Short mmCIF file of C-alpha atoms in Angstrom, two decimals:
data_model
loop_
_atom_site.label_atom_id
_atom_site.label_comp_id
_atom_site.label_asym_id
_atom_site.label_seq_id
_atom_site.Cartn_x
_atom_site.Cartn_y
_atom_site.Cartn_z
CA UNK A 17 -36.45 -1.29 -0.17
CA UNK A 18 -34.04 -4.25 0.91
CA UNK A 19 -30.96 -5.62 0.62
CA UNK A 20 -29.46 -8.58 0.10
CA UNK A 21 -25.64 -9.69 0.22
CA UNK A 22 -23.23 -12.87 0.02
CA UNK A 23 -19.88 -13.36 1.27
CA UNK A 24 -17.02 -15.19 1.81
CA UNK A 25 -13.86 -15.28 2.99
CA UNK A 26 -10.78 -17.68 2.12
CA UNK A 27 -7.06 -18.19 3.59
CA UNK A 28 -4.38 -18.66 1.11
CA UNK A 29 -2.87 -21.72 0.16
CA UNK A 30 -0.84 -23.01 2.63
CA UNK A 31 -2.23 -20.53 5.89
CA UNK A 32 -4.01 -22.15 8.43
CA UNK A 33 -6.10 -19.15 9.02
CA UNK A 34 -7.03 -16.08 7.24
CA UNK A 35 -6.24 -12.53 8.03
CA UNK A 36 -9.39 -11.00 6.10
CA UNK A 37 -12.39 -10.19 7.61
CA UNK A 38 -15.77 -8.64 6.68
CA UNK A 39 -18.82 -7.15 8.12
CA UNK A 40 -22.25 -6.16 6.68
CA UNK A 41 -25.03 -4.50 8.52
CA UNK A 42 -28.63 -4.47 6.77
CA UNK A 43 -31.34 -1.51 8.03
CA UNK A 44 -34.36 -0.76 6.10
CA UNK A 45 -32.94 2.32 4.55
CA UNK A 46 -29.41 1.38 4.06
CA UNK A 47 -26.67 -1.00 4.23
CA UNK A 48 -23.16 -0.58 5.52
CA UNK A 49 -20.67 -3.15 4.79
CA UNK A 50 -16.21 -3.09 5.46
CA UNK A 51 -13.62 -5.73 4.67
CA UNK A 52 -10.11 -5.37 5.36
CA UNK A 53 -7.21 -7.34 5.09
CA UNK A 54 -4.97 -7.98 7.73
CA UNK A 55 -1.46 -7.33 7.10
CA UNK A 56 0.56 -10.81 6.05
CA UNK A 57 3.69 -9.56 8.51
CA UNK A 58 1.33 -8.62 11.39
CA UNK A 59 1.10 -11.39 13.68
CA UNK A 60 -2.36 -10.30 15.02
CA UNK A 61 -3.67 -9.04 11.73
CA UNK A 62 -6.84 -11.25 11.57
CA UNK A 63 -7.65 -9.58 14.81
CA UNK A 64 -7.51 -6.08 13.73
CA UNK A 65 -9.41 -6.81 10.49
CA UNK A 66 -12.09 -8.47 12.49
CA UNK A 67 -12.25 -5.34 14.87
CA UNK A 68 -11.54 -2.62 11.99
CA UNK A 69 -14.92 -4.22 10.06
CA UNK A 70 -16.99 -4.50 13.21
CA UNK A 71 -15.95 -1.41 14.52
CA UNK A 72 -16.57 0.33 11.22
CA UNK A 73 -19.83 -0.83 10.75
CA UNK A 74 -20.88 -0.23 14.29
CA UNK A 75 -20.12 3.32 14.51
CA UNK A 76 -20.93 4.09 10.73
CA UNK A 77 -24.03 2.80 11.96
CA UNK A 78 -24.93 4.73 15.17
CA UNK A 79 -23.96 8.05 13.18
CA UNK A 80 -25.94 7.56 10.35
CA UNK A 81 -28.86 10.26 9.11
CA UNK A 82 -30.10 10.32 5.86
CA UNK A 83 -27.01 12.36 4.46
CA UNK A 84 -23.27 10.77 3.82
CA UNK A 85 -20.74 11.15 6.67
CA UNK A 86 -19.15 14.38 6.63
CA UNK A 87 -15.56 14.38 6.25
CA UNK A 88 -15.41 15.20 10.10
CA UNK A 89 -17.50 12.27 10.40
CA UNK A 90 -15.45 9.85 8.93
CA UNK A 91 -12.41 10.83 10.16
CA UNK A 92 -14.32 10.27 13.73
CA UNK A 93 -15.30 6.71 12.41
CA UNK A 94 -11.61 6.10 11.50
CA UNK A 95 -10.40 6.91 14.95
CA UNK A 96 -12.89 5.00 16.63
CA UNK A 97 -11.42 2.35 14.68
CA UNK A 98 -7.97 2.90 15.47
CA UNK A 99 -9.08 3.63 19.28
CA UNK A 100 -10.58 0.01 19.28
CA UNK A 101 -7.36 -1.40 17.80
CA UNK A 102 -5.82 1.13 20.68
CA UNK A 103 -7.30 -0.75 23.30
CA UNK A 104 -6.77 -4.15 22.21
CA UNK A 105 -3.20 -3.38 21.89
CA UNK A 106 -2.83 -2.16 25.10
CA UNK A 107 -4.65 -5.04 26.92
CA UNK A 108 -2.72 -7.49 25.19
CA UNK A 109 0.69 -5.47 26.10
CA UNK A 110 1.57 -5.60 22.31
CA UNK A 111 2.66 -3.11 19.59
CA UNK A 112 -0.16 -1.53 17.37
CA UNK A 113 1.47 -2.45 14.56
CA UNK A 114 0.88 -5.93 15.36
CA UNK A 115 -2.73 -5.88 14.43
CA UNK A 116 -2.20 -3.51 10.94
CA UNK A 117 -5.21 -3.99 8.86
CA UNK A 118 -6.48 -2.25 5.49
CA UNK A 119 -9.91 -0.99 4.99
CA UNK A 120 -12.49 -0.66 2.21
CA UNK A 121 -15.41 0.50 3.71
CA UNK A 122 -19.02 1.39 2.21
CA UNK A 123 -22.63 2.80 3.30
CA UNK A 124 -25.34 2.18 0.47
CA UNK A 125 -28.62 4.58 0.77
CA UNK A 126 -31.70 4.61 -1.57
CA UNK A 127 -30.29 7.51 -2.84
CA UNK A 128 -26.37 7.81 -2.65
CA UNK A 129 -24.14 5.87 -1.75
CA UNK A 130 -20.71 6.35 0.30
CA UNK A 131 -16.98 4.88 -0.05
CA UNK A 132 -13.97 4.97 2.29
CA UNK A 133 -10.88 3.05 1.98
CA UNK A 134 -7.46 2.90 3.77
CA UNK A 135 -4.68 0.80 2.04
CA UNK A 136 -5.54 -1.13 -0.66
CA UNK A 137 -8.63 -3.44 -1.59
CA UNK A 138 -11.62 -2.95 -3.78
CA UNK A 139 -15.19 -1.28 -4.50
CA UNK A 140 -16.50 -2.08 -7.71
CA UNK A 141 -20.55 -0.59 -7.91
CA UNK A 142 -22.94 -0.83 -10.99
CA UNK A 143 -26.26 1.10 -11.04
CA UNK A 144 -27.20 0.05 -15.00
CA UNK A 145 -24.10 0.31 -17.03
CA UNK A 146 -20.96 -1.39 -16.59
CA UNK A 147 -19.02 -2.19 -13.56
CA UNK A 148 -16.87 0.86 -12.30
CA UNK A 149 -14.45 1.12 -9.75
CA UNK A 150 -16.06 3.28 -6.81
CA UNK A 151 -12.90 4.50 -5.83
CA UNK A 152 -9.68 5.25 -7.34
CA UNK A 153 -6.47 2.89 -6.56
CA UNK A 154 -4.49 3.89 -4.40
CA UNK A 155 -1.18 5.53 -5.99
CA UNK A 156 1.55 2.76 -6.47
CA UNK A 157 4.42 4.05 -4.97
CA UNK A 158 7.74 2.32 -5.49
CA UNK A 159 9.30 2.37 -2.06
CA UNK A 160 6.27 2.19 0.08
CA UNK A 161 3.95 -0.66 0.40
CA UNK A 162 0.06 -0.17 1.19
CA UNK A 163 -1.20 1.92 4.17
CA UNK A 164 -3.06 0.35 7.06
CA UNK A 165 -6.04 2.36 9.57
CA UNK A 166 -3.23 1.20 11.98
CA UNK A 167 -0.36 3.71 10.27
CA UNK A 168 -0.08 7.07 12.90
CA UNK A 169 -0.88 8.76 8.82
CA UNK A 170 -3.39 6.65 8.40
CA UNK A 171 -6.09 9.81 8.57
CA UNK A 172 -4.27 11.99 5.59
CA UNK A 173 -4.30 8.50 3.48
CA UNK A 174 -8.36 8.26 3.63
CA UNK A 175 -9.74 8.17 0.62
CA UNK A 176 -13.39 8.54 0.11
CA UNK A 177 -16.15 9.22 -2.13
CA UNK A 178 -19.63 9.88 -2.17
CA UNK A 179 -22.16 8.76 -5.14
CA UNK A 180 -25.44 11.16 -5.27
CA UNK A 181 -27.42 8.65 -7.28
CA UNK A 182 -28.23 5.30 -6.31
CA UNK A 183 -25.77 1.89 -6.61
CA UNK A 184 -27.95 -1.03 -7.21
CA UNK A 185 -25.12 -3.73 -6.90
CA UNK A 186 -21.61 -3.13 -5.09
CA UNK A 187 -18.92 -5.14 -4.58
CA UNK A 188 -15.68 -5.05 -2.15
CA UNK A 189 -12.72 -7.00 -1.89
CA UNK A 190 -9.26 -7.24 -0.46
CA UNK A 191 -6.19 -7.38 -2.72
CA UNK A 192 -5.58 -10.77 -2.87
CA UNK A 193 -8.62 -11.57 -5.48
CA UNK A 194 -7.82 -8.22 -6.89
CA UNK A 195 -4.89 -8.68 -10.12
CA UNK A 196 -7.38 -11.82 -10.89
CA UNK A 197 -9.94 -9.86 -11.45
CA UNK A 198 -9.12 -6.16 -12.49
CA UNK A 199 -7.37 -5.43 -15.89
CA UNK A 200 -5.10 -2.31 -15.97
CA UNK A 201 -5.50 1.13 -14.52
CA UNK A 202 -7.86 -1.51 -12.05
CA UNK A 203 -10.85 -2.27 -14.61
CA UNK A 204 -13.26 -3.96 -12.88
CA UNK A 205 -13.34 -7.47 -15.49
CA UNK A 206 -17.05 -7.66 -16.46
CA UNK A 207 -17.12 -11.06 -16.70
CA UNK A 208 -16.18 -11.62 -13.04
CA UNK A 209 -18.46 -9.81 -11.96
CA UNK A 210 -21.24 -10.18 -14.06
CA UNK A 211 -21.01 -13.84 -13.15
CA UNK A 212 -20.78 -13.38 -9.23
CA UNK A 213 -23.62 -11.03 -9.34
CA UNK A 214 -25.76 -13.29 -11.27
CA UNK A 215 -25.91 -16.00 -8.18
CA UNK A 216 -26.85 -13.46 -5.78
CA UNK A 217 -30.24 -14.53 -5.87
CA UNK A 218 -32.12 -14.02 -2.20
CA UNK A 219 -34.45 -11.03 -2.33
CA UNK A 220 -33.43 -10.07 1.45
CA UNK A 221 -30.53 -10.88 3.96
CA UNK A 222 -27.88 -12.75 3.84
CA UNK A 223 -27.93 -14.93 0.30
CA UNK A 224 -26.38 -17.88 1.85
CA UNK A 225 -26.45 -20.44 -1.26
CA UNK A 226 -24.25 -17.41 -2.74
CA UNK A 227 -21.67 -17.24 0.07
CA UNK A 228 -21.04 -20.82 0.01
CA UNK A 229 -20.58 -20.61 -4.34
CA UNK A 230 -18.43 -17.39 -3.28
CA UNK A 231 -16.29 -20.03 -0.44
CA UNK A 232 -16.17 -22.62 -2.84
CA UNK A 233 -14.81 -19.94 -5.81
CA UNK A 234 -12.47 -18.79 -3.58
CA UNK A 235 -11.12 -22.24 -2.82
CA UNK A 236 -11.29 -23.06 -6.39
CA UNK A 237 -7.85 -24.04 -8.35
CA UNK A 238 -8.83 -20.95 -10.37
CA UNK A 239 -8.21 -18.86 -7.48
CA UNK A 240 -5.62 -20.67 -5.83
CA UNK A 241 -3.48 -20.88 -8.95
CA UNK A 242 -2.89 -17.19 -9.24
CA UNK A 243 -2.76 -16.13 -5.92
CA UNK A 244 -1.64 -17.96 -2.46
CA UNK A 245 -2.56 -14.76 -0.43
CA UNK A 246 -5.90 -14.27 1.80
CA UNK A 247 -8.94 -14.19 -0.25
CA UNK A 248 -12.27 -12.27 0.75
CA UNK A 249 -15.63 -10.69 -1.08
CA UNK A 250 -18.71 -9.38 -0.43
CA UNK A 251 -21.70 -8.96 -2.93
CA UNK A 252 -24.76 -6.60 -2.08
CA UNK A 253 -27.79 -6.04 -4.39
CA UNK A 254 -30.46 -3.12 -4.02
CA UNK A 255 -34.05 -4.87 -4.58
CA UNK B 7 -14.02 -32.69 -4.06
CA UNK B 8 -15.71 -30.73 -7.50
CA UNK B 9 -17.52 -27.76 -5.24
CA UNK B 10 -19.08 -25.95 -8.27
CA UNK B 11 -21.03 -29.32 -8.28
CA UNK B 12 -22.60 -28.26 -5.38
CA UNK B 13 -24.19 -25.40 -6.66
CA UNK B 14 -26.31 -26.92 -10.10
CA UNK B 15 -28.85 -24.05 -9.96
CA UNK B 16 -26.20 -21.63 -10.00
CA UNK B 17 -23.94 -19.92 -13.34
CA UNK B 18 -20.64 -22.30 -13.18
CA UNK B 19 -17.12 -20.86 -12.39
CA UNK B 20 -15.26 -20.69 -15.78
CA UNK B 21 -11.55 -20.08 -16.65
CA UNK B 22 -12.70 -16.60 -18.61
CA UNK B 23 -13.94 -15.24 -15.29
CA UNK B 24 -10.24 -14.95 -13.88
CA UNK B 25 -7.26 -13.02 -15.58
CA UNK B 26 -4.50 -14.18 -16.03
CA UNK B 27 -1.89 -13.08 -13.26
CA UNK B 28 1.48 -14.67 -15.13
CA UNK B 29 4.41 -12.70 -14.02
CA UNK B 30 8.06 -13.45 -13.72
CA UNK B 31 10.76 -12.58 -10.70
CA UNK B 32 14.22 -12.73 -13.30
CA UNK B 33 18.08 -13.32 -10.98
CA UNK B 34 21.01 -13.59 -12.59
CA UNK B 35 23.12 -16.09 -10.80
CA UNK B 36 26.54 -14.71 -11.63
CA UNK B 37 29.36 -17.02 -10.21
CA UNK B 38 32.90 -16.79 -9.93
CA UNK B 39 34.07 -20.28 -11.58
CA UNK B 40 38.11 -19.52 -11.82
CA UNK B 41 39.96 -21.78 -11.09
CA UNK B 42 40.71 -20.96 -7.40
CA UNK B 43 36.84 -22.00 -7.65
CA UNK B 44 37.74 -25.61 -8.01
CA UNK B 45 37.67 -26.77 -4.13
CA UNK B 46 34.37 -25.14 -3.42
CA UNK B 47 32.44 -25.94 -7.45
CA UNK B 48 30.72 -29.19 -5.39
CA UNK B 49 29.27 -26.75 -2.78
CA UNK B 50 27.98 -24.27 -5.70
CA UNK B 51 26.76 -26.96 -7.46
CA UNK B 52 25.20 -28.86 -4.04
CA UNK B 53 23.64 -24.97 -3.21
CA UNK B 54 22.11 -24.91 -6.64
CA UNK B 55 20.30 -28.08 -6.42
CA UNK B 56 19.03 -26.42 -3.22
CA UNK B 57 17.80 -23.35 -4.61
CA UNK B 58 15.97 -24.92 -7.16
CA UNK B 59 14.49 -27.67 -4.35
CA UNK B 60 12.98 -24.73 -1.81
CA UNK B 61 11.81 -22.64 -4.68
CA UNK B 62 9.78 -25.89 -5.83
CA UNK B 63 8.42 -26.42 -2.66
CA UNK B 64 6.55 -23.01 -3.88
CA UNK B 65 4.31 -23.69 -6.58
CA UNK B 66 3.69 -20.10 -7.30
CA UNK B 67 7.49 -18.83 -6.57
CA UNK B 68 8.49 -21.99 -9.18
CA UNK B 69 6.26 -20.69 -12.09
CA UNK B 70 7.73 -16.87 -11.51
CA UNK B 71 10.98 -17.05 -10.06
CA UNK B 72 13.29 -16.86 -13.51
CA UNK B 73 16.92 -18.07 -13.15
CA UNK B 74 19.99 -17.42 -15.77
CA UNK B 75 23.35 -18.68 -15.11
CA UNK B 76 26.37 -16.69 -15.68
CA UNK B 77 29.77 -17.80 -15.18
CA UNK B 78 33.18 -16.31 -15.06
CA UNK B 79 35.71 -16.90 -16.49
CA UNK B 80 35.66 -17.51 -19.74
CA UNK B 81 32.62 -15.32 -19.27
CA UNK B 82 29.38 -17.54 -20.47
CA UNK B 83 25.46 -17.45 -20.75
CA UNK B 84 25.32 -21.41 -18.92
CA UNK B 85 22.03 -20.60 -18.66
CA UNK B 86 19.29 -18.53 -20.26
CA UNK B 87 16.15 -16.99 -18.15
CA UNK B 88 13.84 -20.15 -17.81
CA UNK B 89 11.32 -20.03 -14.60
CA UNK B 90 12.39 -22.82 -11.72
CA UNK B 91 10.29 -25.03 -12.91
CA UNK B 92 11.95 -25.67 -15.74
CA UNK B 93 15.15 -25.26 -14.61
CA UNK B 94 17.75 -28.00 -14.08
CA UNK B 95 20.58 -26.74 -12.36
CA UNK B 96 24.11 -26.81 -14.12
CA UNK B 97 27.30 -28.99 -13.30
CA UNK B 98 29.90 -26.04 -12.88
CA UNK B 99 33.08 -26.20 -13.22
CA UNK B 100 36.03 -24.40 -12.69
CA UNK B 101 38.83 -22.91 -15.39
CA UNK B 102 40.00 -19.77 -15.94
CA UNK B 103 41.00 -16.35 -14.66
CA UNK B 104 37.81 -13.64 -13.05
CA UNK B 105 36.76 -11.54 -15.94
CA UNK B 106 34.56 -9.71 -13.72
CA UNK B 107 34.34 -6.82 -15.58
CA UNK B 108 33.09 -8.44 -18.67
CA UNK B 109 30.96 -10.33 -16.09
CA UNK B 110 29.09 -7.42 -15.51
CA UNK B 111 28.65 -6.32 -18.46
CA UNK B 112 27.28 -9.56 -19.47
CA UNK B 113 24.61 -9.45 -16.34
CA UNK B 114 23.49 -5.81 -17.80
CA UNK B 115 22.87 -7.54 -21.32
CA UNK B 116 20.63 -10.25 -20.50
CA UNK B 117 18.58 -9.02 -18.10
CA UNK B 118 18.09 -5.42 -20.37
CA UNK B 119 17.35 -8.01 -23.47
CA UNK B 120 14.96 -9.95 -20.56
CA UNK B 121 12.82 -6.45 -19.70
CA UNK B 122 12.62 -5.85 -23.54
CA UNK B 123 11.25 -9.85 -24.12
CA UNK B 124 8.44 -8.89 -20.97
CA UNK B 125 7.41 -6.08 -22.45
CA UNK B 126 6.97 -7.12 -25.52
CA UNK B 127 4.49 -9.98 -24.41
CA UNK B 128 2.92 -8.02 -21.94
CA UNK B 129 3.86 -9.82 -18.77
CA UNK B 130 4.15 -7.75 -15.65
CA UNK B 131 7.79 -8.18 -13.70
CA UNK B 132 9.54 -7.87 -10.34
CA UNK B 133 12.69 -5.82 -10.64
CA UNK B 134 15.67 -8.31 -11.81
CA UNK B 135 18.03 -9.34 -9.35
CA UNK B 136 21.99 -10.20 -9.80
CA UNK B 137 23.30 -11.73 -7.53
CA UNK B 138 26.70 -12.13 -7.80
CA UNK B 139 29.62 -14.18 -6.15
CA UNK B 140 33.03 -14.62 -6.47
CA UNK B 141 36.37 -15.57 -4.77
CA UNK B 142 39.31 -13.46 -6.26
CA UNK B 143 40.18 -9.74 -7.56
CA UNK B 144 39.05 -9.11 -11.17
CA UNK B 145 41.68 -9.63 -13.92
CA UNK B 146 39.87 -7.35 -16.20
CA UNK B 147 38.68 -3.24 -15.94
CA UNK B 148 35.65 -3.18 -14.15
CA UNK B 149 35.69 0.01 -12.75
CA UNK B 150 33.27 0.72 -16.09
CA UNK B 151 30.68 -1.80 -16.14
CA UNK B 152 30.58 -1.39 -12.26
CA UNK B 153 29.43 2.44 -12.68
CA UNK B 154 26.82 0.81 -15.61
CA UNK B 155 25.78 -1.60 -12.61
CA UNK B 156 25.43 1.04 -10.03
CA UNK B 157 23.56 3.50 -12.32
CA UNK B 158 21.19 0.92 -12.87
CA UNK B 159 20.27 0.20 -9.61
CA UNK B 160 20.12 3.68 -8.52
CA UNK B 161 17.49 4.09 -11.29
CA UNK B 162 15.57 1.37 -9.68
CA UNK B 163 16.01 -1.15 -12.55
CA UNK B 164 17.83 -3.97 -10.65
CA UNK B 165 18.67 -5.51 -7.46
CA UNK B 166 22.07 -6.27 -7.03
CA UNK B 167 23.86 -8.16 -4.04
CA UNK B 168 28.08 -8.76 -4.00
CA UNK B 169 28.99 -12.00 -2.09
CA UNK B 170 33.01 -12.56 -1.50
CA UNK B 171 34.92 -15.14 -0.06
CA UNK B 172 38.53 -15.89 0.06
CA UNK B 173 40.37 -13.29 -1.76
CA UNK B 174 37.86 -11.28 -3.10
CA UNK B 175 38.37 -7.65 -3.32
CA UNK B 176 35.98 -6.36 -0.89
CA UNK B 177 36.65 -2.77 -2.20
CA UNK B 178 35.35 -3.88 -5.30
CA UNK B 179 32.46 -5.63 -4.25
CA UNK B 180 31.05 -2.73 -2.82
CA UNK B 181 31.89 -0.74 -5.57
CA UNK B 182 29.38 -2.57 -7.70
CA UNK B 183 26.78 -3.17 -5.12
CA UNK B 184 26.53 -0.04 -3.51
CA UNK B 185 24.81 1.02 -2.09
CA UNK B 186 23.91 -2.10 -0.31
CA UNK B 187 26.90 -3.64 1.25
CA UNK B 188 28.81 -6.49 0.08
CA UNK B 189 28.07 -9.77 1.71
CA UNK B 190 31.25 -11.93 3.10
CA UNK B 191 30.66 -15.74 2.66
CA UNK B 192 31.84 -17.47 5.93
CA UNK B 193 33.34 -20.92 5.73
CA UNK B 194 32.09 -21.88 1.94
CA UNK B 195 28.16 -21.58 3.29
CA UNK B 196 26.84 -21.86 -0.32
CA UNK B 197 24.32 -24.45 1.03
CA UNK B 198 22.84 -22.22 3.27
CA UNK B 199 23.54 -18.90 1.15
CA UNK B 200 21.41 -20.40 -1.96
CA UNK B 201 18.73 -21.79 0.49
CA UNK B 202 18.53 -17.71 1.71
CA UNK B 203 18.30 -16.54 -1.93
CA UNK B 204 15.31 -18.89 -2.07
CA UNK B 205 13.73 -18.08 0.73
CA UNK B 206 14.40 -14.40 0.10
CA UNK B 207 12.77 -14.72 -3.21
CA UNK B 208 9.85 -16.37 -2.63
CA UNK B 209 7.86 -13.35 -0.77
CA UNK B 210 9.09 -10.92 -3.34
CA UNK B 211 7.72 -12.78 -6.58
CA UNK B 212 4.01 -12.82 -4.67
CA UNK B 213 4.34 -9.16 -3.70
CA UNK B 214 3.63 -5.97 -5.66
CA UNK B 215 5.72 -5.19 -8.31
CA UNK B 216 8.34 -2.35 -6.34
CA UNK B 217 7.21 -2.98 -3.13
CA UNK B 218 10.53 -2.55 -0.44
CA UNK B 219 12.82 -5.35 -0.09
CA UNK B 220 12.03 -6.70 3.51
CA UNK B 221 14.91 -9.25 3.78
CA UNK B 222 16.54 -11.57 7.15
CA UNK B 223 20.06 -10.86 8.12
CA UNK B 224 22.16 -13.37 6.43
CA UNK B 225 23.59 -14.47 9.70
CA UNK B 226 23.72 -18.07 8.36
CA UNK B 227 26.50 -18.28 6.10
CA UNK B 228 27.61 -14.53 5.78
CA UNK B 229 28.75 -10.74 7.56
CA UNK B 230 27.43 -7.90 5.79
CA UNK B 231 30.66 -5.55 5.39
CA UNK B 232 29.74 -1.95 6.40
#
């Protein structure tokens, strides 16, 4: 069994940089993949997405049997996270909060398959039917905004899910593609992602004719017309 | 540079791929124009031409941002909701006594007939702002429409902010806006009080519908009145 992926990763119209971040890790037996989106009002967001992903797919990694995380085991993964943010806080002499990041997090086994998100962002998975979200929205609340693995709460926000059957495509994203491409109550839009999976073509590894499509979609006027925020997405196929 | 041209082997990006994200950000301007107005209408009317300049320099705040003019008194609908855009800003001018109450009243209408029109087409919106500002008491009852105000915001249906200057009734003013606190205009700042409505606005119309209010101080041109 192998995987293959595509990603990409866009800053909004008018931001010299983007805040989002992904990681993917390939083994023979699974794949575990995170993006997050680093919050607009942090000024060292981009940082804490890029060490929330890493560190996420690091640790996911070095835990990892043939069964899902326990819910012991994620929360361990989520405070190795935070730790990590922790440190770099400390060693820069600056607030936490300064590097507040979302996660959407995934692990995808031959025969289950895993989701954990903090804050808000995307997993949409198809096995043979139709795109379905992996993981309920997070509840809109009026007064509050979106949670981040950076929030002291963060660990009672978690949410998480596993599959027992096998996901043959899965995608994740961060909230800035997400009202382009998700109808209401969140419905993935088929023809979004029909069309995205459709040039994921590479067999194994890293598909990267498909990440630069998914750069150039991202930079598209048909992005950048309905959205100025931070853009990212990652595509991974079972083969 | 046409990137999908890059790509020939691969399925081309099309317009049906991507929903449509239209949504609109409505404000009620609501302005004093009486006709102890008259020495400061060329600021208004300078701050307006502002507004609608800094909201342009935001191509998606210009296509959500919705503005409708309201002046007082005689109380009038200058303008309907139309999104920046569109929008050229009025000549105002000043006449008349401050009907505020019937202001009010007037604010409540069109921006209750504005959440009827939006959900009638389907097109997501921002709670409405009404932002208000005037330089005198009100010469009508207002205690009424002010409660109307206030019940509406408490329900979470609007966004109101009370600017005074001169001799506004402060009293009043926070009466209707409660329970934010009134805003005191220092030195006629409407230039720099219409550039901070803008600039107030802009993150709001890209952010979740009901997500909190994070707004600067108006240290510019105003004292918020505890």
């Amino acid at each position: 069994m192998s995987w293959s992926y595509a990603g990409a990763v866009q800053a909004g119209v008018g931001k010299a940089r983007t805040q989002d971040a992904f990681q993917v890790r390939l083994s023979p037996s699974y794949a575990i993949v995170a993006v997050c989106d680093g919050a607009g009002s942090a000024p060292h967001g981009e940082i804490g997405a890029k060490l929330a992903s890493g560190t996420f797919c690091d640790r996911v990694g070095a835990m990892l049997t043939d069964e899902p995380l326990s819910a012991e085991q994620t929360a361990r993964v989520l405070e190795a996270v935070r730790g990590e943010i922790v440190e770099q806080a400390q060693g820069q002499g600056r607030p936490m909060g300064q590097y507040a990041t979302t996660l959407v997090g995934a692990v995808l086994h031959r025969d289950w398959s895993q989701f954990v998100q903090v804050g808000d962002g995307l997993a949409v998975v198809r096995d043979e039917g139709a795109f379905e979200l992996a993981l309920e929205p997070e509840v809109a609340e009026y007064i509050n905004t979106t949670t981040f693995v950076t929030d002291a709460h963060a660990h009672q926000r978690v949410r998480s899910r596993v599959l027992r059957q096998p996901v043959r495509e899965a995608a994740l994203l961060t909230d800035g593609l997400q009202p382009l491409v998700t109808g209401s109550n969140c419905t993935p839009h088929g023809r979004f992602f029909a069309t995205v999976f459709k040039n994921l073509r590479a067999e194994c590894g890293i598909d990267q004719t498909a990440s630069d499509w998914l750069g150039a979609m991202l930079r598209s006027e048909l992005v950048t017309s309905r959205t100025d925020d931070d853009t990212c997405i990652v595509l991974l196929r079972r083969s | 540079m046409n990137d999908s041209c890059d790509f020939p082997e691969l399925e081309p990006l099309s317009e049906e791929m991507f929903l449509n994200t239209e949504r609109r950000c409505p404000v009620v301007l609501l302005q004093d124009t009486s006709t102890s107005m008259a020495v400061h209408i060329p600021k208004v009317n300078e701050g307006l031409q502002l507004l609608r300049k800094d909201l342009m320099s935001d191509r998606l705040a210009s296509q959500r941002v919705e503005i409708a003019v309201i002046t007082f008194g005689p109380v009038q609908l200058i303008q309907d909701f139309v999104t920046v855009d569109r929008w050229l800003p009025p000549r105002l001018q000043a006449q008349g006594s401050t009907p505020l109450g019937e202001a009010l009243g007037s604010a409540l209408k069109v921006v209750s007939e504005r959440k009827r029109a939006y959900r009638e087409a389907g097109v997501p919106y921002y709670r409405p702002w009404i932002w208000l500002v005037t330089d005198g008491a009100p010469t009508d009852p207002w205690e009424e429409p002010a409660k109307s105000i206030r019940d509406e915001v408490r329900d979470g249906g609007i966004e109101v902010f009370a600017i005074g200057t001169d001799n506004a009734d402060i009293e009043v003013l926070r009466r209707i806006s409660s329970p934010r606190p009134p805003v005191w205009l220092r030195e006629a700042k409407y230039r720099e009080m219409f550039v901070w409505l803008s600039q107030s606005l802009r993150p709001v119309s890209k952010g979740a519908p009901g997500s909190t209010l994070e707004l600067s101080p108006p240290t510019d041109w105003g004292e918020i009145r505890l």
